[in-house]
Short mmCIF file of C-alpha atoms in Angstrom, two decimals:
data_model
loop_
_atom_site.label_atom_id
_atom_site.label_comp_id
_atom_site.label_asym_id
_atom_site.label_seq_id
_atom_site.Cartn_x
_atom_site.Cartn_y
_atom_site.Cartn_z
CA ALA A 1 -0.30 0.00 0.11
CA GLN A 2 1.11 3.78 -0.52
CA SER A 3 1.48 5.77 2.11
CA VAL A 4 3.21 9.32 2.75
CA ALA A 5 3.96 11.03 6.05
CA GLN A 6 4.52 15.02 6.75
CA PRO A 7 5.74 14.83 10.12
CA GLU A 8 5.30 18.43 11.06
CA ASP A 9 1.85 19.56 11.91
CA GLN A 10 3.11 23.01 12.23
CA VAL A 11 6.46 24.97 10.37
CA ASN A 12 7.11 28.58 11.41
CA VAL A 13 9.45 30.80 9.49
CA ALA A 14 10.52 34.22 9.26
CA GLU A 15 9.64 36.07 6.25
CA GLY A 16 12.75 36.50 4.04
CA ASN A 17 14.39 33.11 5.52
CA PRO A 18 14.46 29.67 3.80
CA LEU A 19 11.69 27.32 4.09
CA THR A 20 11.39 23.33 4.27
CA VAL A 21 8.36 21.33 4.68
CA LYS A 22 9.13 17.84 5.20
CA CYS A 23 7.64 15.04 3.40
CA THR A 24 8.23 10.88 3.47
CA TYR A 25 6.46 8.71 1.44
CA SER A 26 5.98 4.62 0.74
CA VAL A 27 5.16 2.94 -2.50
CA SER A 28 5.85 -0.41 -4.42
CA GLY A 29 7.66 0.81 -7.33
CA ASN A 30 8.47 3.79 -8.70
CA PRO A 31 6.42 7.04 -7.27
CA TYR A 32 4.72 10.26 -8.90
CA LEU A 33 4.71 12.85 -5.87
CA PHE A 34 3.18 15.96 -5.77
CA TRP A 35 2.72 19.10 -3.40
CA TYR A 36 -0.46 20.98 -3.40
CA VAL A 37 -1.68 24.27 -1.20
CA GLN A 38 -4.88 24.81 0.56
CA TYR A 39 -5.78 28.49 1.39
CA PRO A 40 -8.63 28.51 4.20
CA ASN A 41 -12.13 27.19 2.59
CA ARG A 42 -10.54 26.70 -0.64
CA GLY A 43 -9.61 23.52 -2.93
CA LEU A 44 -6.28 22.33 -3.58
CA GLN A 45 -3.93 24.35 -5.62
CA PHE A 46 -1.08 22.16 -7.63
CA LEU A 47 2.68 23.56 -7.00
CA LEU A 48 4.72 20.83 -8.35
CA LYS A 49 5.18 17.52 -9.05
CA TYR A 50 7.90 14.47 -9.67
CA ILE A 51 7.59 11.95 -12.26
CA THR A 52 11.02 11.35 -13.36
CA GLY A 53 14.14 13.04 -14.41
CA ASP A 54 16.13 15.33 -12.56
CA ASN A 55 15.52 14.95 -8.57
CA LEU A 56 15.27 18.94 -8.01
CA VAL A 57 11.88 19.93 -9.35
CA LYS A 58 10.64 23.57 -9.90
CA GLY A 59 6.92 24.34 -9.57
CA SER A 60 4.88 27.55 -8.86
CA TYR A 61 5.40 30.39 -6.42
CA GLY A 62 9.43 30.00 -6.91
CA PHE A 63 8.91 26.48 -4.83
CA GLU A 64 11.03 23.42 -5.47
CA ALA A 65 11.39 20.33 -3.73
CA GLU A 66 13.84 17.36 -3.96
CA PHE A 67 13.50 13.77 -4.65
CA ASN A 68 15.46 11.57 -2.78
CA LYS A 69 15.00 7.76 -3.66
CA SER A 70 17.47 6.55 -0.93
CA GLN A 71 15.67 8.65 1.96
CA THR A 72 12.24 8.16 0.53
CA SER A 73 11.84 11.97 0.96
CA PHE A 74 10.52 14.81 -1.36
CA HIS A 75 10.54 17.53 1.07
CA LEU A 76 9.36 21.22 -0.22
CA LYS A 77 11.53 24.36 0.01
CA LYS A 78 11.75 27.99 -0.99
CA PRO A 79 14.96 30.07 -0.52
CA SER A 80 13.12 33.04 0.96
CA ALA A 81 9.54 32.97 2.40
CA LEU A 82 6.78 35.14 1.96
CA VAL A 83 3.86 36.03 4.36
CA SER A 84 1.89 35.23 1.22
CA ASP A 85 3.17 31.59 1.72
CA SER A 86 1.47 30.83 4.53
CA ALA A 87 -1.38 28.20 4.48
CA LEU A 88 -1.87 24.47 4.44
CA TYR A 89 0.58 22.51 2.38
CA PHE A 90 -0.17 18.80 1.66
CA CYS A 91 2.46 16.32 -0.07
CA ALA A 92 0.69 13.44 -2.20
CA VAL A 93 1.89 10.27 -3.68
CA SER A 94 0.41 8.10 -6.65
CA GLY A 95 2.22 4.55 -7.44
CA LEU A 96 2.80 3.63 -11.06
CA TYR A 97 1.33 0.22 -10.65
CA SER A 98 -2.49 0.57 -12.05
CA SER A 99 -3.97 2.42 -14.62
CA ALA A 100 -6.49 3.59 -12.08
CA SER A 101 -3.80 4.67 -9.24
CA LYS A 102 -4.77 7.18 -6.71
CA ILE A 103 -3.58 10.10 -5.34
CA ILE A 104 -2.85 9.53 -1.41
CA PHE A 105 -2.47 12.73 0.98
CA GLY A 106 -0.30 13.45 3.83
CA SER A 107 -1.74 14.89 6.91
CA GLY A 108 -1.03 18.43 5.90
CA THR A 109 1.78 20.87 7.21
CA ARG A 110 0.53 24.54 8.35
CA LEU A 111 3.20 26.91 7.29
CA SER A 112 3.23 29.90 9.40
CA ILE A 113 5.33 32.98 8.08
CA ARG A 114 6.17 36.20 10.61
CA PRO A 115 6.53 39.22 9.16
CA GLY B 1 -6.71 24.71 -19.10
CA ALA B 2 -8.02 21.67 -16.84
CA VAL B 3 -10.14 23.22 -14.89
CA VAL B 4 -13.14 21.62 -12.52
CA SER B 5 -15.94 23.44 -10.88
CA GLN B 6 -18.13 22.18 -8.14
CA HIS B 7 -21.57 23.34 -7.38
CA PRO B 8 -22.52 24.13 -4.59
CA SER B 9 -19.54 26.07 -2.80
CA TRP B 10 -21.46 25.76 0.64
CA VAL B 11 -24.86 24.24 1.45
CA ILE B 12 -26.90 23.62 4.48
CA CYS B 13 -29.52 21.24 4.81
CA LYS B 14 -31.88 19.97 7.62
CA SER B 15 -30.85 16.18 9.07
CA GLY B 16 -32.63 13.66 7.39
CA THR B 17 -32.82 15.14 3.92
CA SER B 18 -30.58 14.72 1.00
CA VAL B 19 -27.80 16.65 -1.16
CA LYS B 20 -26.61 16.48 -4.23
CA ILE B 21 -22.99 17.96 -4.95
CA GLU B 22 -21.85 18.23 -8.75
CA CYS B 23 -18.56 17.94 -9.83
CA ARG B 24 -18.02 19.26 -13.78
CA SER B 25 -14.71 19.15 -15.67
CA LEU B 26 -14.91 22.76 -18.17
CA ASP B 27 -12.93 22.37 -20.65
CA PHE B 28 -11.63 18.57 -20.75
CA GLN B 29 -13.25 15.21 -20.57
CA ALA B 30 -12.67 13.20 -17.34
CA THR B 31 -12.59 9.57 -17.33
CA THR B 32 -12.06 9.19 -13.85
CA MET B 33 -12.96 11.43 -11.28
CA PHE B 34 -12.56 11.55 -7.37
CA TRP B 35 -14.32 12.28 -4.49
CA TYR B 36 -12.91 13.18 -1.18
CA ARG B 37 -13.60 14.25 2.57
CA GLN B 38 -11.46 16.96 4.74
CA PHE B 39 -12.61 17.46 8.07
CA PRO B 40 -11.59 20.97 10.01
CA LYS B 41 -7.46 21.02 10.00
CA GLN B 42 -6.90 17.27 8.41
CA SER B 43 -5.93 15.88 5.35
CA LEU B 44 -8.17 14.57 2.77
CA MET B 45 -9.63 11.15 2.61
CA LEU B 46 -10.64 9.58 -0.35
CA MET B 47 -13.98 8.25 -0.21
CA ALA B 48 -14.67 7.11 -4.01
CA THR B 49 -13.08 6.76 -7.63
CA SER B 50 -15.81 7.37 -10.22
CA ASN B 51 -15.42 5.93 -13.93
CA GLU B 52 -17.69 7.35 -16.31
CA GLY B 53 -20.12 4.96 -17.31
CA SER B 54 -19.74 2.14 -14.27
CA LYS B 55 -20.23 2.22 -10.82
CA ALA B 56 -17.87 3.59 -8.19
CA THR B 57 -15.36 2.14 -6.49
CA TYR B 58 -15.47 3.11 -2.63
CA GLU B 59 -12.79 2.90 0.08
CA GLN B 60 -13.31 0.87 2.95
CA GLY B 61 -15.44 2.34 5.59
CA VAL B 62 -17.33 4.65 3.37
CA GLU B 63 -21.24 3.71 2.86
CA LYS B 64 -21.92 3.05 -0.40
CA ASP B 65 -25.67 3.58 -0.03
CA LYS B 66 -25.57 6.71 2.24
CA PHE B 67 -23.01 8.51 -0.53
CA LEU B 68 -24.49 7.84 -3.97
CA ILE B 69 -22.03 8.70 -6.64
CA ASN B 70 -22.92 9.11 -10.11
CA HIS B 71 -20.57 9.58 -13.30
CA ALA B 72 -23.12 9.60 -16.12
CA SER B 73 -20.87 11.37 -18.47
CA LEU B 74 -17.54 12.99 -19.49
CA THR B 75 -17.63 16.07 -17.71
CA LEU B 76 -19.98 15.37 -14.76
CA SER B 77 -19.99 13.52 -11.53
CA THR B 78 -22.72 13.97 -8.62
CA LEU B 79 -22.20 13.10 -4.88
CA THR B 80 -25.50 12.68 -3.05
CA VAL B 81 -25.29 12.76 0.86
CA THR B 82 -28.56 10.73 1.19
CA SER B 83 -30.27 11.14 4.68
CA ALA B 84 -27.69 13.96 5.97
CA HIS B 85 -26.75 13.92 9.74
CA PRO B 86 -24.94 16.43 11.20
CA GLU B 87 -21.62 14.04 11.25
CA ASP B 88 -21.68 14.30 7.80
CA SER B 89 -20.86 17.98 8.02
CA SER B 90 -17.60 18.42 5.92
CA PHE B 91 -15.61 19.98 3.05
CA TYR B 92 -16.08 17.78 0.08
CA ILE B 93 -13.57 18.22 -2.57
CA CYS B 94 -13.49 16.70 -6.16
CA SER B 95 -10.73 15.66 -8.84
CA ALA B 96 -10.67 14.53 -12.25
CA ARG B 97 -8.31 12.89 -14.56
CA ASP B 98 -7.73 14.07 -17.82
CA ARG B 99 -7.27 11.19 -20.09
CA ASP B 100 -5.28 13.35 -22.62
CA ARG B 101 -2.81 14.85 -20.06
CA GLY B 102 -1.83 11.21 -18.78
CA LEU B 103 -3.06 8.99 -16.16
CA TYR B 104 -1.35 10.31 -13.00
CA GLU B 105 -2.67 14.23 -13.50
CA GLN B 106 -5.59 15.24 -11.26
CA TYR B 107 -7.11 18.70 -11.36
CA PHE B 108 -9.10 19.52 -8.24
CA GLY B 109 -12.31 21.89 -7.71
CA PRO B 110 -12.44 23.90 -5.08
CA GLY B 111 -14.56 22.10 -2.70
CA THR B 112 -18.30 22.10 -1.21
CA ARG B 113 -18.58 22.85 2.28
CA LEU B 114 -21.82 20.90 4.05
CA THR B 115 -23.22 21.92 7.12
CA VAL B 116 -26.11 19.70 8.26
CA THR B 117 -28.33 21.10 11.14
#
């Protein structure tokens, strides 16, 4: 079974500082990995994905994530945080073993950027 | 492109009544749609997967007779919460897979907040 873990419920960062939101995954075979962001009472917005190729993936709003197969991690990063980055972030994984593969979400990490 | 809409965006209903939520793919054909449920400050829990023209596949623990899912066309799936109770109050989010963009891309709707009084 596939699963994804976000070990931090909340991450607090000062504006202008780099940020990291952690994610580890478990899946049979090669994974598809995603990051989504959710603002209050809104649906999910896609940030980035890893399917294959370069381990460093660049996405929307200056975010990037690094796929690390040996550590089964896919941490989200941004070099300089903005107050507007404050939101709920979800890591998600989908396996490649089925044409009907489902996306399974982590528990979410609330990112709070202080001015 | 790849826009998914949901209607209504929020609904309040009385206990014992049924409510229908629509999920539409506006600019693509979705052979598969997914329904998720999200409780406050929690993650999205997959409820069911619906394929156009066939019965939905429900996740373990989800009552199929209570959460009726219909995917009658390539652009529309509906979730009907039957005999709603206050514990059904939640944020319901759908997503759709675009068959022309690959098997693993999903596009999410803005969500529907259901409050059962």
